Tab-separated table of C-alpha atoms in Angstrom:
chain	number	residue	atom	x	y	z
A	266	MET	CA	-81.660	-36.674	210.110
A	267	TYR	CA	-83.507	-34.012	209.317
A	268	SER	CA	-87.741	-33.830	208.480
A	269	ARG	CA	-88.182	-34.094	204.606
A	270	ARG	CA	-91.562	-34.842	202.502
A	271	GLU	CA	-92.464	-37.427	200.626
A	272	ARG	CA	-93.878	-35.471	198.448
A	273	ALA	CA	-93.338	-32.637	195.200
A	274	THR	CA	-96.979	-30.722	194.811
A	275	LYS	CA	-96.609	-28.611	198.226
A	276	ILE	CA	-100.044	-27.742	200.706
A	277	VAL	CA	-100.193	-23.872	201.509
A	278	ALA	CA	-102.997	-23.538	204.855
A	279	THR	CA	-104.695	-20.769	205.602
A	280	LEU	CA	-104.529	-19.982	209.440
A	281	GLY	CA	-107.884	-19.018	210.874
A	282	PRO	CA	-109.774	-19.155	214.790
A	283	ALA	CA	-109.729	-22.785	214.287
A	284	SER	CA	-106.094	-23.356	213.669
A	285	SER	CA	-104.165	-20.711	214.847
A	286	SER	CA	-102.776	-20.999	218.345
A	287	PRO	CA	-98.690	-22.286	218.635
A	288	GLU	CA	-99.691	-26.341	218.578
A	289	LYS	CA	-102.507	-25.623	216.078
A	290	ILE	CA	-99.946	-23.917	213.551
A	291	LYS	CA	-97.468	-27.085	214.495
A	292	ALA	CA	-99.728	-30.077	214.494
A	293	LEU	CA	-100.705	-28.247	210.592
A	294	TYR	CA	-96.716	-28.568	209.246
A	295	GLU	CA	-96.665	-32.140	211.022
A	296	ALA	CA	-99.178	-33.183	208.933
A	297	GLY	CA	-97.708	-31.428	205.814
A	298	VAL	CA	-98.240	-28.081	205.499
A	299	ASP	CA	-95.293	-25.807	203.870
A	300	VAL	CA	-96.316	-22.378	203.702
A	301	PHE	CA	-98.975	-20.551	206.008
A	302	ARG	CA	-100.818	-18.358	204.737
A	303	MET	CA	-103.005	-14.491	206.599
A	304	ASN	CA	-105.833	-13.806	205.261
A	305	PHE	CA	-106.435	-10.032	205.687
A	306	SER	CA	-109.852	-10.019	205.067
A	307	HIS	CA	-110.316	-11.756	208.213
A	308	GLY	CA	-108.955	-10.510	212.140
A	309	THR	CA	-106.288	-7.755	213.521
A	310	GLN	CA	-103.132	-6.689	212.448
A	311	GLU	CA	-102.112	-7.704	215.903
A	312	ASN	CA	-103.555	-11.484	215.762
A	313	HIS	CA	-101.558	-11.543	212.876
A	314	GLY	CA	-98.549	-10.445	213.938
A	315	ARG	CA	-98.800	-13.339	217.138
A	316	VAL	CA	-99.474	-15.844	214.312
A	317	ILE	CA	-96.684	-15.369	212.596
A	318	ALA	CA	-94.462	-14.960	215.053
A	319	ASP	CA	-95.741	-18.312	216.239
A	320	VAL	CA	-94.756	-19.683	212.917
A	321	ARG	CA	-91.605	-18.227	213.380
A	322	ALA	CA	-90.758	-19.940	216.275
A	323	LEU	CA	-91.995	-22.759	215.208
A	324	GLU	CA	-89.171	-22.665	211.996
A	325	LYS	CA	-86.903	-22.703	214.866
A	326	GLU	CA	-87.507	-25.625	216.846
A	327	VAL	CA	-88.078	-27.767	213.467
A	328	ARG	CA	-84.985	-26.180	212.042
A	329	ARG	CA	-86.671	-25.585	208.512
A	330	PRO	CA	-87.421	-22.724	206.286
A	331	ILE	CA	-91.519	-22.263	206.411
A	332	GLY	CA	-93.684	-19.568	204.269
A	333	VAL	CA	-95.796	-16.671	205.370
A	334	LEU	CA	-98.231	-15.519	202.528
A	335	ALA	CA	-99.877	-12.237	203.957
A	336	ASP	CA	-103.004	-12.518	201.355
A	337	LEU	CA	-104.439	-8.667	201.367
A	338	GLN	CA	-108.491	-7.668	200.743
A	339	GLY	CA	-108.325	-5.567	198.181
A	340	PRO	CA	-111.224	-3.376	197.174
A	341	LYS	CA	-114.744	-5.175	198.365
A	342	LEU	CA	-117.602	-3.405	196.133
A	343	ARG	CA	-120.699	-3.686	197.948
A	344	LEU	CA	-124.327	-2.680	197.529
A	345	GLY	CA	-125.756	-0.076	200.507
A	346	ARG	CA	-128.876	-0.917	202.538
A	347	PHE	CA	-132.782	-1.457	202.500
A	348	VAL	CA	-135.676	-0.256	204.334
A	349	ASP	CA	-137.281	-3.745	204.953
A	350	GLY	CA	-133.609	-5.126	204.998
A	351	PHE	CA	-133.734	-7.027	201.587
A	352	ILE	CA	-135.877	-7.057	198.310
A	353	ASN	CA	-137.799	-10.096	196.633
A	354	LEU	CA	-136.784	-9.380	193.064
A	355	THR	CA	-138.671	-10.734	189.982
A	356	ALA	CA	-137.132	-11.890	186.468
A	357	GLY	CA	-137.594	-9.956	184.276
A	358	SER	CA	-137.826	-6.772	186.011
A	359	THR	CA	-136.714	-3.400	185.676
A	360	ILE	CA	-134.859	-1.424	188.393
A	361	ARG	CA	-133.173	1.596	189.352
A	362	PHE	CA	-129.491	1.583	190.675
A	363	ASP	CA	-128.062	5.052	192.193
A	364	THR	CA	-125.917	6.813	194.390
A	365	ASP	CA	-128.731	8.734	196.663
A	366	PRO	CA	-128.049	6.435	200.477
A	367	THR	CA	-131.315	6.259	200.994
A	368	PRO	CA	-132.113	2.952	201.962
A	369	GLY	CA	-133.496	1.632	198.816
A	370	ASP	CA	-136.778	-0.923	198.028
A	371	GLU	CA	-138.493	-3.373	195.502
A	372	THR	CA	-137.351	-0.316	192.851
A	373	ARG	CA	-134.020	1.252	193.910
A	374	VAL	CA	-130.976	-0.300	195.317
A	375	PRO	CA	-128.325	2.579	196.327
A	376	ILE	CA	-125.116	1.715	195.385
A	377	PRO	CA	-122.205	4.019	197.030
A	378	HIS	CA	-119.581	3.395	194.162
A	379	PRO	CA	-120.560	6.567	191.884
A	380	GLU	CA	-117.244	5.675	190.005
A	381	ILE	CA	-118.578	2.038	188.926
A	382	LEU	CA	-121.580	2.967	187.724
A	383	GLU	CA	-119.654	5.894	185.471
A	384	ALA	CA	-117.513	2.900	184.075
A	385	LEU	CA	-120.920	0.277	183.875
A	386	HIS	CA	-122.707	0.684	179.934
A	387	GLU	CA	-126.020	-0.445	178.046
A	388	GLY	CA	-125.320	-4.038	177.945
A	389	SER	CA	-123.241	-4.528	181.211
A	390	THR	CA	-123.435	-7.671	183.006
A	391	VAL	CA	-123.852	-7.312	187.039
A	392	LEU	CA	-123.699	-10.302	189.615
A	393	LEU	CA	-125.206	-9.233	192.851
A	394	ASP	CA	-124.468	-11.818	195.374
A	395	ASP	CA	-121.921	-13.767	194.530
A	396	GLY	CA	-123.063	-14.644	191.378
A	397	LYS	CA	-127.024	-15.221	192.939
A	398	VAL	CA	-128.529	-12.268	191.425
A	399	ARG	CA	-127.339	-11.378	187.805
A	400	VAL	CA	-128.806	-8.542	186.079
A	401	LYS	CA	-128.359	-6.728	182.968
A	402	VAL	CA	-127.915	-3.044	182.215
A	403	VAL	CA	-130.630	-1.149	179.735
A	404	LYS	CA	-130.135	2.677	180.261
A	405	LYS	CA	-127.585	4.175	182.201
A	406	GLY	CA	-127.817	8.286	182.786
A	407	ALA	CA	-126.396	10.862	184.927
A	408	GLY	CA	-125.457	8.620	188.079
A	409	PHE	CA	-128.245	6.007	188.198
A	410	ILE	CA	-128.766	2.782	185.305
A	411	GLU	CA	-131.644	0.523	184.662
A	412	ALA	CA	-130.972	-3.238	184.753
A	413	ALA	CA	-133.435	-5.971	183.493
A	414	VAL	CA	-132.806	-8.825	186.004
A	415	ILE	CA	-131.729	-12.193	184.460
A	416	ALA	CA	-132.244	-14.570	187.465
A	417	GLY	CA	-132.318	-13.929	191.080
A	418	ASN	CA	-135.695	-13.612	193.407
A	419	ARG	CA	-133.953	-11.988	196.851
A	420	LEU	CA	-131.100	-9.238	197.566
A	421	SER	CA	-130.353	-8.054	200.999
A	422	ASN	CA	-128.218	-5.443	202.638
A	423	ASN	CA	-124.815	-4.969	201.966
A	424	LYS	CA	-124.616	-7.865	199.198
A	425	GLY	CA	-121.690	-7.310	197.184
A	426	PHE	CA	-121.393	-6.966	193.708
A	427	ASN	CA	-118.718	-8.139	190.549
A	428	VAL	CA	-119.005	-6.374	186.598
A	429	PRO	CA	-117.362	-9.591	185.031
A	430	ASP	CA	-117.149	-7.963	181.578
A	431	VAL	CA	-115.893	-4.224	182.470
A	432	VAL	CA	-112.105	-3.278	183.607
A	433	LEU	CA	-113.437	-1.307	186.325
A	434	PRO	CA	-110.953	2.307	187.357
A	435	VAL	CA	-110.338	1.541	190.902
A	436	SER	CA	-107.145	0.597	192.160
A	437	ALA	CA	-105.887	-2.815	193.571
A	438	LEU	CA	-104.732	-0.924	197.189
A	439	THR	CA	-107.046	0.386	199.269
A	440	ASP	CA	-105.885	2.351	202.628
A	441	LYS	CA	-106.535	-1.242	204.474
A	442	ASP	CA	-104.272	-3.021	202.147
A	443	ARG	CA	-101.501	-0.430	202.385
A	444	SER	CA	-101.857	-0.323	205.597
A	445	ASP	CA	-101.600	-4.194	205.959
A	446	LEU	CA	-99.219	-4.285	203.390
A	447	THR	CA	-97.041	-2.349	205.557
A	448	PHE	CA	-97.471	-4.388	208.275
A	449	ALA	CA	-97.091	-7.639	206.248
A	450	LEU	CA	-93.551	-6.176	205.170
A	451	ASP	CA	-92.491	-5.020	208.591
A	452	GLN	CA	-93.266	-8.459	209.987
A	453	GLY	CA	-90.767	-9.698	207.966
A	454	VAL	CA	-93.327	-11.678	205.068
A	455	GLU	CA	-91.632	-13.773	201.932
A	456	TRP	CA	-95.350	-13.045	200.076
A	457	ILE	CA	-97.989	-10.432	199.280
A	458	ALA	CA	-101.119	-11.643	198.283
A	459	LEU	CA	-102.745	-9.315	195.136
A	460	SER	CA	-107.049	-9.425	195.046
A	461	PHE	CA	-108.240	-7.077	192.192
A	462	VAL	CA	-105.966	-7.504	189.613
A	463	GLN	CA	-107.359	-6.133	186.281
A	464	ARG	CA	-104.297	-4.901	184.838
A	465	PRO	CA	-100.668	-5.407	184.155
A	466	GLU	CA	-100.408	-1.579	186.024
A	467	ASP	CA	-101.849	-2.976	189.143
A	468	ILE	CA	-99.131	-5.420	189.621
A	469	ILE	CA	-96.305	-2.473	188.841
A	470	GLU	CA	-98.069	-0.376	191.547
A	471	ALA	CA	-97.702	-3.051	194.049
A	472	ARG	CA	-93.667	-3.322	193.072
A	473	GLU	CA	-92.916	0.101	194.110
A	474	LEU	CA	-94.128	0.158	196.996
A	475	ILE	CA	-92.942	-3.431	198.305
A	476	GLU	CA	-89.286	-3.847	196.217
A	477	ASP	CA	-87.401	-6.321	197.505
A	478	ARG	CA	-88.912	-6.210	200.763
A	479	ALA	CA	-91.212	-9.157	199.727
A	480	GLN	CA	-92.494	-11.833	196.200
A	481	ILE	CA	-95.887	-10.712	195.241
A	482	ASN	CA	-98.421	-13.574	194.519
A	483	LEU	CA	-101.038	-12.206	191.832
A	484	LYS	CA	-104.514	-13.692	192.845
A	485	LEU	CA	-106.267	-14.481	189.363
A	486	GLU	CA	-109.618	-14.040	190.288
A	487	LYS	CA	-110.637	-11.454	187.736
A	488	PRO	CA	-111.409	-12.101	184.177
A	489	ALA	CA	-109.725	-8.836	182.471
A	490	ALA	CA	-106.373	-10.023	183.856
A	491	ILE	CA	-107.000	-13.159	181.555
A	492	ASP	CA	-106.604	-10.507	178.639
A	493	HIS	CA	-103.259	-10.292	180.068
A	494	LEU	CA	-102.241	-13.378	181.024
A	495	THR	CA	-98.578	-13.439	179.567
A	496	ARG	CA	-98.361	-10.150	180.489
A	497	VAL	CA	-99.339	-10.740	184.568
A	498	ILE	CA	-97.111	-13.749	184.912
A	499	GLU	CA	-94.402	-12.611	183.626
A	500	LEU	CA	-94.768	-9.290	185.836
A	501	THR	CA	-95.196	-10.955	189.128
A	502	ASP	CA	-93.486	-13.996	190.988
A	503	SER	CA	-95.627	-16.652	191.617
A	504	VAL	CA	-99.627	-17.342	191.108
A	505	MET	CA	-102.956	-17.922	193.124
A	506	PHE	CA	-106.076	-19.679	190.406
A	507	ALA	CA	-108.840	-18.561	192.850
A	508	ARG	CA	-111.358	-20.336	191.762
A	509	GLY	CA	-114.236	-19.332	193.483
A	510	ASP	CA	-113.687	-15.295	193.565
A	511	LEU	CA	-112.889	-16.150	189.108
A	512	GLY	CA	-115.698	-18.810	189.091
A	513	VAL	CA	-118.267	-15.797	190.231
A	514	GLU	CA	-117.395	-13.844	187.335
A	515	LEU	CA	-117.111	-16.391	184.844
A	516	SER	CA	-118.985	-19.170	183.104
A	517	LEU	CA	-118.206	-22.216	185.359
A	518	PRO	CA	-117.316	-24.597	182.613
A	519	GLU	CA	-114.664	-22.093	181.545
A	520	LEU	CA	-112.468	-22.747	185.124
A	521	PRO	CA	-111.407	-26.616	184.313
A	522	ALA	CA	-109.481	-25.511	180.864
A	523	LEU	CA	-108.671	-21.937	181.849
A	524	GLN	CA	-106.653	-23.758	184.949
A	525	LYS	CA	-104.336	-25.806	183.008
A	526	ARG	CA	-104.060	-23.055	181.040
A	527	VAL	CA	-102.346	-21.150	183.815
A	528	ILE	CA	-100.760	-24.389	185.148
A	529	ARG	CA	-98.574	-24.168	181.312
A	530	GLU	CA	-97.662	-21.051	181.169
A	531	CYS	CA	-96.484	-20.336	184.743
A	532	ARG	CA	-94.771	-22.865	184.182
A	533	ARG	CA	-93.426	-22.021	181.170
A	534	GLN	CA	-92.236	-18.994	182.735
A	535	GLY	CA	-91.065	-21.020	185.832
A	536	LYS	CA	-93.750	-19.202	187.949
A	537	PRO	CA	-94.876	-21.380	190.771
A	538	VAL	CA	-98.334	-21.684	190.422
A	539	ILE	CA	-101.326	-22.276	193.839
A	540	VAL	CA	-104.722	-23.872	193.048
A	541	ALA	CA	-106.909	-22.629	195.947
A	542	THR	CA	-110.717	-22.395	196.166
A	543	GLN	CA	-113.108	-25.118	197.642
A	544	MET	CA	-110.329	-28.539	197.522
A	545	LEU	CA	-112.125	-30.166	200.366
A	546	GLU	CA	-114.926	-27.106	201.293
A	547	SER	CA	-116.843	-30.223	202.569
A	548	MET	CA	-114.250	-31.050	205.053
A	549	ILE	CA	-115.347	-27.310	206.786
A	550	SER	CA	-117.845	-29.341	208.037
A	551	ALA	CA	-116.740	-32.969	207.851
A	552	PRO	CA	-113.804	-35.467	208.457
A	553	VAL	CA	-114.254	-36.792	204.867
A	554	PRO	CA	-114.013	-35.140	201.932
A	555	THR	CA	-116.491	-35.700	198.802
A	556	ARG	CA	-115.222	-38.025	196.088
A	557	ALA	CA	-115.278	-35.078	194.009
A	558	GLU	CA	-113.146	-32.963	196.121
A	559	VAL	CA	-110.273	-35.821	196.273
A	560	SER	CA	-110.567	-35.612	192.707
A	561	ASP	CA	-110.676	-31.952	192.478
A	562	VAL	CA	-107.141	-32.311	194.687
A	563	ALA	CA	-106.048	-34.776	191.856
A	564	ASN	CA	-106.920	-33.089	188.906
A	565	ALA	CA	-104.678	-30.282	190.013
A	566	VAL	CA	-101.472	-32.469	190.968
A	567	TYR	CA	-101.519	-34.144	188.047
A	568	GLU	CA	-101.663	-31.201	186.198
A	569	GLY	CA	-98.205	-30.215	187.402
A	570	ALA	CA	-99.276	-27.329	190.311
A	571	ASP	CA	-96.758	-26.313	192.591
A	572	ALA	CA	-99.251	-26.340	195.301
A	573	VAL	CA	-102.414	-26.791	196.618
A	574	MET	CA	-104.869	-24.604	198.896
A	575	LEU	CA	-107.068	-24.668	202.395
A	576	SER	CA	-108.685	-21.823	202.923
A	577	ALA	CA	-111.616	-22.078	205.545
A	578	GLU	CA	-110.878	-25.879	205.652
A	579	SER	CA	-108.397	-25.055	207.790
A	580	ALA	CA	-109.066	-21.429	208.462
A	581	ALA	CA	-112.106	-21.899	209.575
A	582	GLY	CA	-113.606	-25.384	209.704
A	583	GLN	CA	-113.965	-28.195	211.852
A	584	TYR	CA	-111.284	-30.863	211.421
A	585	PRO	CA	-108.378	-28.886	209.860
A	586	VAL	CA	-106.080	-31.078	210.767
A	587	GLU	CA	-107.331	-34.007	209.601
A	588	ALA	CA	-107.921	-31.811	206.112
A	589	VAL	CA	-104.390	-31.274	205.324
A	590	ALA	CA	-103.249	-34.896	205.853
A	591	MET	CA	-105.631	-35.595	203.676
A	592	MET	CA	-104.042	-33.165	201.207
A	593	ASP	CA	-100.913	-34.752	201.608
A	594	GLN	CA	-102.072	-38.270	201.037
A	595	ILE	CA	-103.855	-37.331	197.911
A	596	ILE	CA	-100.864	-35.800	196.636
A	597	LYS	CA	-98.641	-38.505	197.962
A	598	HIS	CA	-100.988	-41.059	195.670
A	599	VAL	CA	-101.668	-39.043	192.370
A	600	GLU	CA	-97.005	-38.592	192.365
A	601	ARG	CA	-96.191	-42.091	192.764
A	602	ASP	CA	-99.001	-43.073	190.356
A	603	PRO	CA	-96.557	-44.118	187.488
A	604	GLY	CA	-99.024	-42.350	184.466
A	605	TYR	CA	-98.245	-39.903	186.590
A	606	ARG	CA	-94.671	-38.730	185.616
A	607	LYS	CA	-95.666	-39.509	181.767
A	608	ILE	CA	-98.662	-36.505	181.831
A	609	ILE	CA	-95.820	-34.374	183.675
A	610	ASP	CA	-92.978	-35.493	181.533
A	611	SER	CA	-95.899	-34.779	178.512
A	612	GLN	CA	-95.634	-31.370	179.689
A	613	ARG	CA	-92.180	-29.831	179.452
A	614	PRO	CA	-92.114	-26.509	178.239
A	615	GLU	CA	-89.459	-26.253	175.269
A	616	GLU	CA	-86.169	-25.279	176.108
A	617	GLY	CA	-84.976	-21.301	176.851
A	618	HIS	CA	-82.761	-19.754	175.252
A	619	ASN	CA	-80.572	-18.609	177.374
A	620	VAL	CA	-77.631	-20.332	179.233
A	621	ALA	CA	-79.519	-20.733	182.474
A	622	ASN	CA	-82.056	-22.869	180.711
A	623	ALA	CA	-79.910	-24.478	179.310
A	624	VAL	CA	-77.418	-25.432	182.556
A	625	THR	CA	-80.607	-26.917	184.443
A	626	GLN	CA	-81.860	-29.278	181.236
A	627	ALA	CA	-78.904	-30.597	180.843
A	628	ALA	CA	-78.040	-31.084	184.301
A	629	TYR	CA	-82.206	-32.186	184.652
A	630	GLN	CA	-81.191	-34.891	181.542
A	631	ALA	CA	-77.692	-35.777	183.014
A	632	ALA	CA	-79.167	-37.046	186.238
A	633	ASN	CA	-82.114	-38.862	185.451
A	634	ALA	CA	-79.120	-40.605	183.055
A	635	VAL	CA	-76.804	-40.890	185.574
A	636	ASP	CA	-79.471	-41.617	187.533
A	637	ALA	CA	-78.707	-39.009	190.568
A	638	ALA	CA	-79.944	-39.593	194.077
A	639	ALA	CA	-80.947	-36.028	193.737
A	640	ILE	CA	-80.426	-32.664	191.998
A	641	VAL	CA	-78.268	-29.442	194.773
A	642	THR	CA	-79.086	-26.160	193.465
A	643	TYR	CA	-76.869	-23.155	194.867
A	644	THR	CA	-79.213	-19.889	195.070
A	645	LEU	CA	-78.934	-16.766	196.371
A	646	SER	CA	-82.252	-14.893	194.583
A	647	GLY	CA	-83.541	-18.090	194.046
A	648	THR	CA	-83.766	-17.662	190.664
A	649	THR	CA	-81.228	-21.357	189.925
A	650	THR	CA	-83.772	-23.374	191.758
A	651	LEU	CA	-86.591	-22.118	190.039
A	652	HIS	CA	-85.151	-22.767	186.877
A	653	ALA	CA	-84.883	-26.520	188.152
A	654	ALA	CA	-88.314	-26.501	189.501
A	655	ARG	CA	-89.993	-25.509	186.163
A	656	GLU	CA	-88.529	-28.919	184.983
A	657	ARG	CA	-90.509	-30.909	187.425
A	658	ALA	CA	-87.947	-33.710	187.878
A	659	ARG	CA	-88.676	-36.791	188.888
A	660	ILE	CA	-84.993	-36.558	191.173
A	661	PRO	CA	-85.735	-34.505	194.205
A	662	ILE	CA	-83.881	-31.250	193.785
A	663	VAL	CA	-82.653	-29.807	197.300
A	664	GLY	CA	-82.285	-26.124	196.668
A	665	ILE	CA	-79.257	-24.068	199.206
A	666	ALA	CA	-79.892	-21.102	199.896
A	667	SER	CA	-77.276	-18.611	201.742
A	668	ARG	CA	-79.947	-15.936	202.534
A	669	LEU	CA	-83.262	-16.955	205.243
A	670	ASP	CA	-85.607	-15.257	203.245
A	671	THR	CA	-85.237	-17.165	200.080
A	672	ALA	CA	-85.218	-20.580	201.531
A	673	ARG	CA	-88.377	-19.398	203.104
A	674	ARG	CA	-89.466	-18.667	199.576
A	675	LEU	CA	-88.346	-21.621	197.920
A	676	VAL	CA	-90.326	-23.547	199.558
A	677	LEU	CA	-93.524	-23.092	197.995
A	678	SER	CA	-91.440	-24.405	194.767
A	679	TYR	CA	-91.885	-27.802	193.251
A	680	GLY	CA	-89.827	-30.684	194.167
A	681	VAL	CA	-87.852	-28.832	196.444
A	682	HIS	CA	-86.153	-29.337	199.526
A	683	VAL	CA	-84.519	-26.056	200.977
A	684	VAL	CA	-82.404	-25.874	202.918
A	685	HIS	CA	-81.050	-22.356	204.560
A	686	ALA	CA	-76.726	-22.471	204.548
A	687	PRO	CA	-75.440	-19.342	205.590
A	688	GLU	CA	-71.546	-19.903	204.657
A	689	GLU	CA	-70.561	-19.022	201.605
A	690	ILE	CA	-69.004	-20.542	199.275
A	691	HIS	CA	-65.520	-19.561	196.971
A	692	THR	CA	-64.599	-22.323	195.114
A	693	PHE	CA	-65.954	-25.551	193.305
A	694	GLY	CA	-64.520	-27.327	195.981
A	695	GLU	CA	-66.252	-26.505	198.367
A	696	MET	CA	-69.292	-26.000	196.625
A	697	ALA	CA	-69.013	-30.034	196.276
A	698	ASN	CA	-68.560	-30.810	199.718
A	699	LYS	CA	-71.144	-28.481	200.997
A	700	ALA	CA	-74.143	-30.581	198.334
A	701	THR	CA	-72.395	-33.576	199.982
A	702	GLN	CA	-73.021	-32.610	203.241
A	703	VAL	CA	-75.942	-31.518	202.747
A	704	THR	CA	-78.055	-34.361	200.854
A	705	LEU	CA	-76.153	-37.050	203.273
A	706	GLU	CA	-77.950	-35.279	206.141
A	707	HIS	CA	-81.030	-34.329	204.816
A	708	GLY	CA	-81.279	-38.270	203.293
A	709	PHE	CA	-81.138	-38.001	199.776
A	710	ALA	CA	-78.002	-39.654	198.957
A	711	ARG	CA	-75.567	-42.300	200.826
A	712	GLU	CA	-71.932	-43.845	199.883
A	713	GLY	CA	-71.687	-44.566	196.416
A	714	ASP	CA	-74.542	-42.161	195.237
A	715	ARG	CA	-74.359	-40.013	192.291
A	716	ILE	CA	-75.560	-35.779	193.059
A	717	ALA	CA	-75.925	-33.808	190.095
A	718	ILE	CA	-75.029	-29.938	191.169
A	719	THR	CA	-75.840	-26.389	189.677
A	720	ALA	CA	-74.312	-23.164	190.482
A	721	GLY	CA	-73.683	-19.259	189.644
A	722	VAL	CA	-70.083	-18.713	189.212
A	723	PRO	CA	-69.660	-15.686	190.506
A	724	PHE	CA	-70.988	-17.631	193.247
A	725	ALA	CA	-71.986	-14.549	195.031
A	726	MET	CA	-74.182	-13.198	192.630
A	727	PRO	CA	-77.708	-13.800	191.378
A	728	GLY	CA	-78.875	-15.012	188.402
A	729	THR	CA	-75.714	-16.124	187.345
A	730	THR	CA	-76.533	-20.090	186.257
A	731	ASN	CA	-73.689	-21.614	184.808
A	732	VAL	CA	-72.182	-24.200	186.301
A	733	LEU	CA	-73.644	-28.190	186.603
A	734	ARG	CA	-71.392	-30.614	187.466
A	735	ILE	CA	-71.955	-34.535	188.921
A	736	VAL	CA	-70.423	-35.664	192.070
A	737	THR	CA	-70.111	-38.993	193.442
A	738	ILE	CA	-69.661	-39.366	196.307
A	739	ASP	CA	-66.586	-41.293	198.078
A	740	LYS	CA	-65.392	-42.399	201.443
A	741	THR	CA	-61.824	-41.412	200.417
A	742	MET	CA	-62.593	-37.414	199.787
A	743	LEU	CA	-63.837	-37.808	203.737
A	744	ALA	CA	-61.290	-35.163	204.636
A	745	ARG	CA	-62.445	-32.276	203.203
A	746	LEU	CA	-65.984	-32.204	204.092
A	747	PRO	CA	-65.934	-29.322	206.981
A	748	SER	CA	-66.544	-30.223	210.649
A	749	SER	CA	-69.787	-29.050	211.976
A	750	GLU	CA	-72.121	-29.259	215.042
A	751	THR	CA	-75.097	-30.385	213.182
A	752	VAL	CA	-73.202	-33.136	211.620
A	753	ALA	CA	-71.610	-33.740	215.061
A	754	GLU	CA	-75.043	-33.597	217.415
A	755	ARG	CA	-76.230	-36.475	213.945
A	756	PRO	CA	-75.232	-40.868	213.071
A	757	VAL	CA	-74.944	-39.763	209.966
A	758	PRO	CA	-73.072	-41.518	206.670
A	759	ARG	CA	-70.088	-39.298	206.504
A	760	ALA	CA	-68.459	-39.772	203.214
A	761	ALA	CA	-67.519	-36.593	200.745
A	762	ALA	CA	-66.704	-35.995	196.631
A	763	ARG	CA	-64.159	-37.915	195.032
A	764	ALA	CA	-62.461	-35.137	192.243
A	765	THR	CA	-61.449	-39.015	189.579
A	766	GLY	CA	-64.267	-39.350	187.328
A	767	ASP	CA	-66.124	-36.344	188.250
A	768	ALA	CA	-67.532	-34.582	185.747
A	769	THR	CA	-67.991	-30.482	185.088
A	770	LEU	CA	-70.040	-28.237	182.850
A	771	ARG	CA	-69.120	-24.799	182.788
A	772	SER	CA	-70.489	-22.457	180.559
A	773	ASN	CA	-67.295	-19.407	182.179
A	774	PRO	CA	-64.866	-21.590	182.991
A	775	LEU	CA	-63.569	-19.524	185.920
A	776	GLU	CA	-60.991	-21.607	187.742
A	777	ASP	CA	-60.057	-25.355	188.507
A	778	PRO	CA	-63.230	-27.325	189.639
A	779	ALA	CA	-60.237	-29.427	190.612
A	780	ASP	CA	-59.074	-26.323	193.279
């Protein structure tokens, strides 16, 4: 029997100094990690390459697809240095920012970004040191601004700064990012996470570089991107709601409602969404989280997020495995709550107006009506399975992917148990037999159960979800199951799809379902 998660919501964990050994990576996977995040803001390409190789080795060992997400650093806007290493500030005082590289003092702050100074205007707010210092521009001149100190009393060397109410003339990809991007693509990662996205054009620029070698994960961390929310989600393949950086530039009370809005829009468009940052922050140094952190993770699950993420908790914390195990338990408890299903079903998006959405919604309804053990999706590119995940079905989704890269990408999606099956499917009979074999082997069904199967015809053409078939598992068609080492190695029930009484819905009936 293959391993399977007893939950629909997935876990993403960041690898770092506390968790990058092969033994620790395996322990994290066994505790519940579905996708591993590589943070290119830290570490070297050589180290990242070694860790990715260890993840791939683990994947072969456990015989289950594992996703890898490469998170690019993005532009880092930082101040210059000070004569004494720091300065003290007084609320209400005025201080000058300019491009002179000379170390600053109590009267001026060096800022080595002339393009940023040019973009600012009177009334602009500038946040320094993660928002601990806040100033407002009161005067602008050639190569300098003067700003009034609103809050904060100390500023030290090379602190970062943010400009929340201005779209900055800065590409989302630095020279370092382009180098890291090339490296990550050569390593075959499934996801590229883009930082500092402000406008749709930033995603388009990255897509031209990435092409189809990986999928894009949009990190929502700039308020400017929120202004184009529907469009940027359309352009990306998945979303990370990065509450840490976004919380610096937005008022904190805005974040909970925005999180719900982002999750709803991602679900409407059928794009996986990760909720990230400080979810179990206290577990960096403590073996248990705070009650508020537990509620934070639970709320993301109740809202229907595809995945929740650990950052420093798993990368640099003292209890990385315990943090994953805790997140796993929180998710399971939420998903067992009788009220959870009512909340998820009440948030179902409007029905789509195309064949793929119609077939998927019919599969969801039919599977519920016949109390199916699983919904099985055949997919080449992942489209069919993503349509199914959008429904947030209470019934497990078994995604059968013919391509390994597709299988690894689908690991991120809600409720999907992915199986890589490179064998080509040519007929409806082969489709039903393979679906039956997989659901039996992976513990989703047994003799007498029904399964709902969706696929696209022609079988090898991506994006053509147009077939729904309900299959009853029965001993009478045992001979139709293909023999394989996988089946022979395991003492699993043998059964097959019964043709008599099966139901097939086809929007494009290219062949007889009975073969």
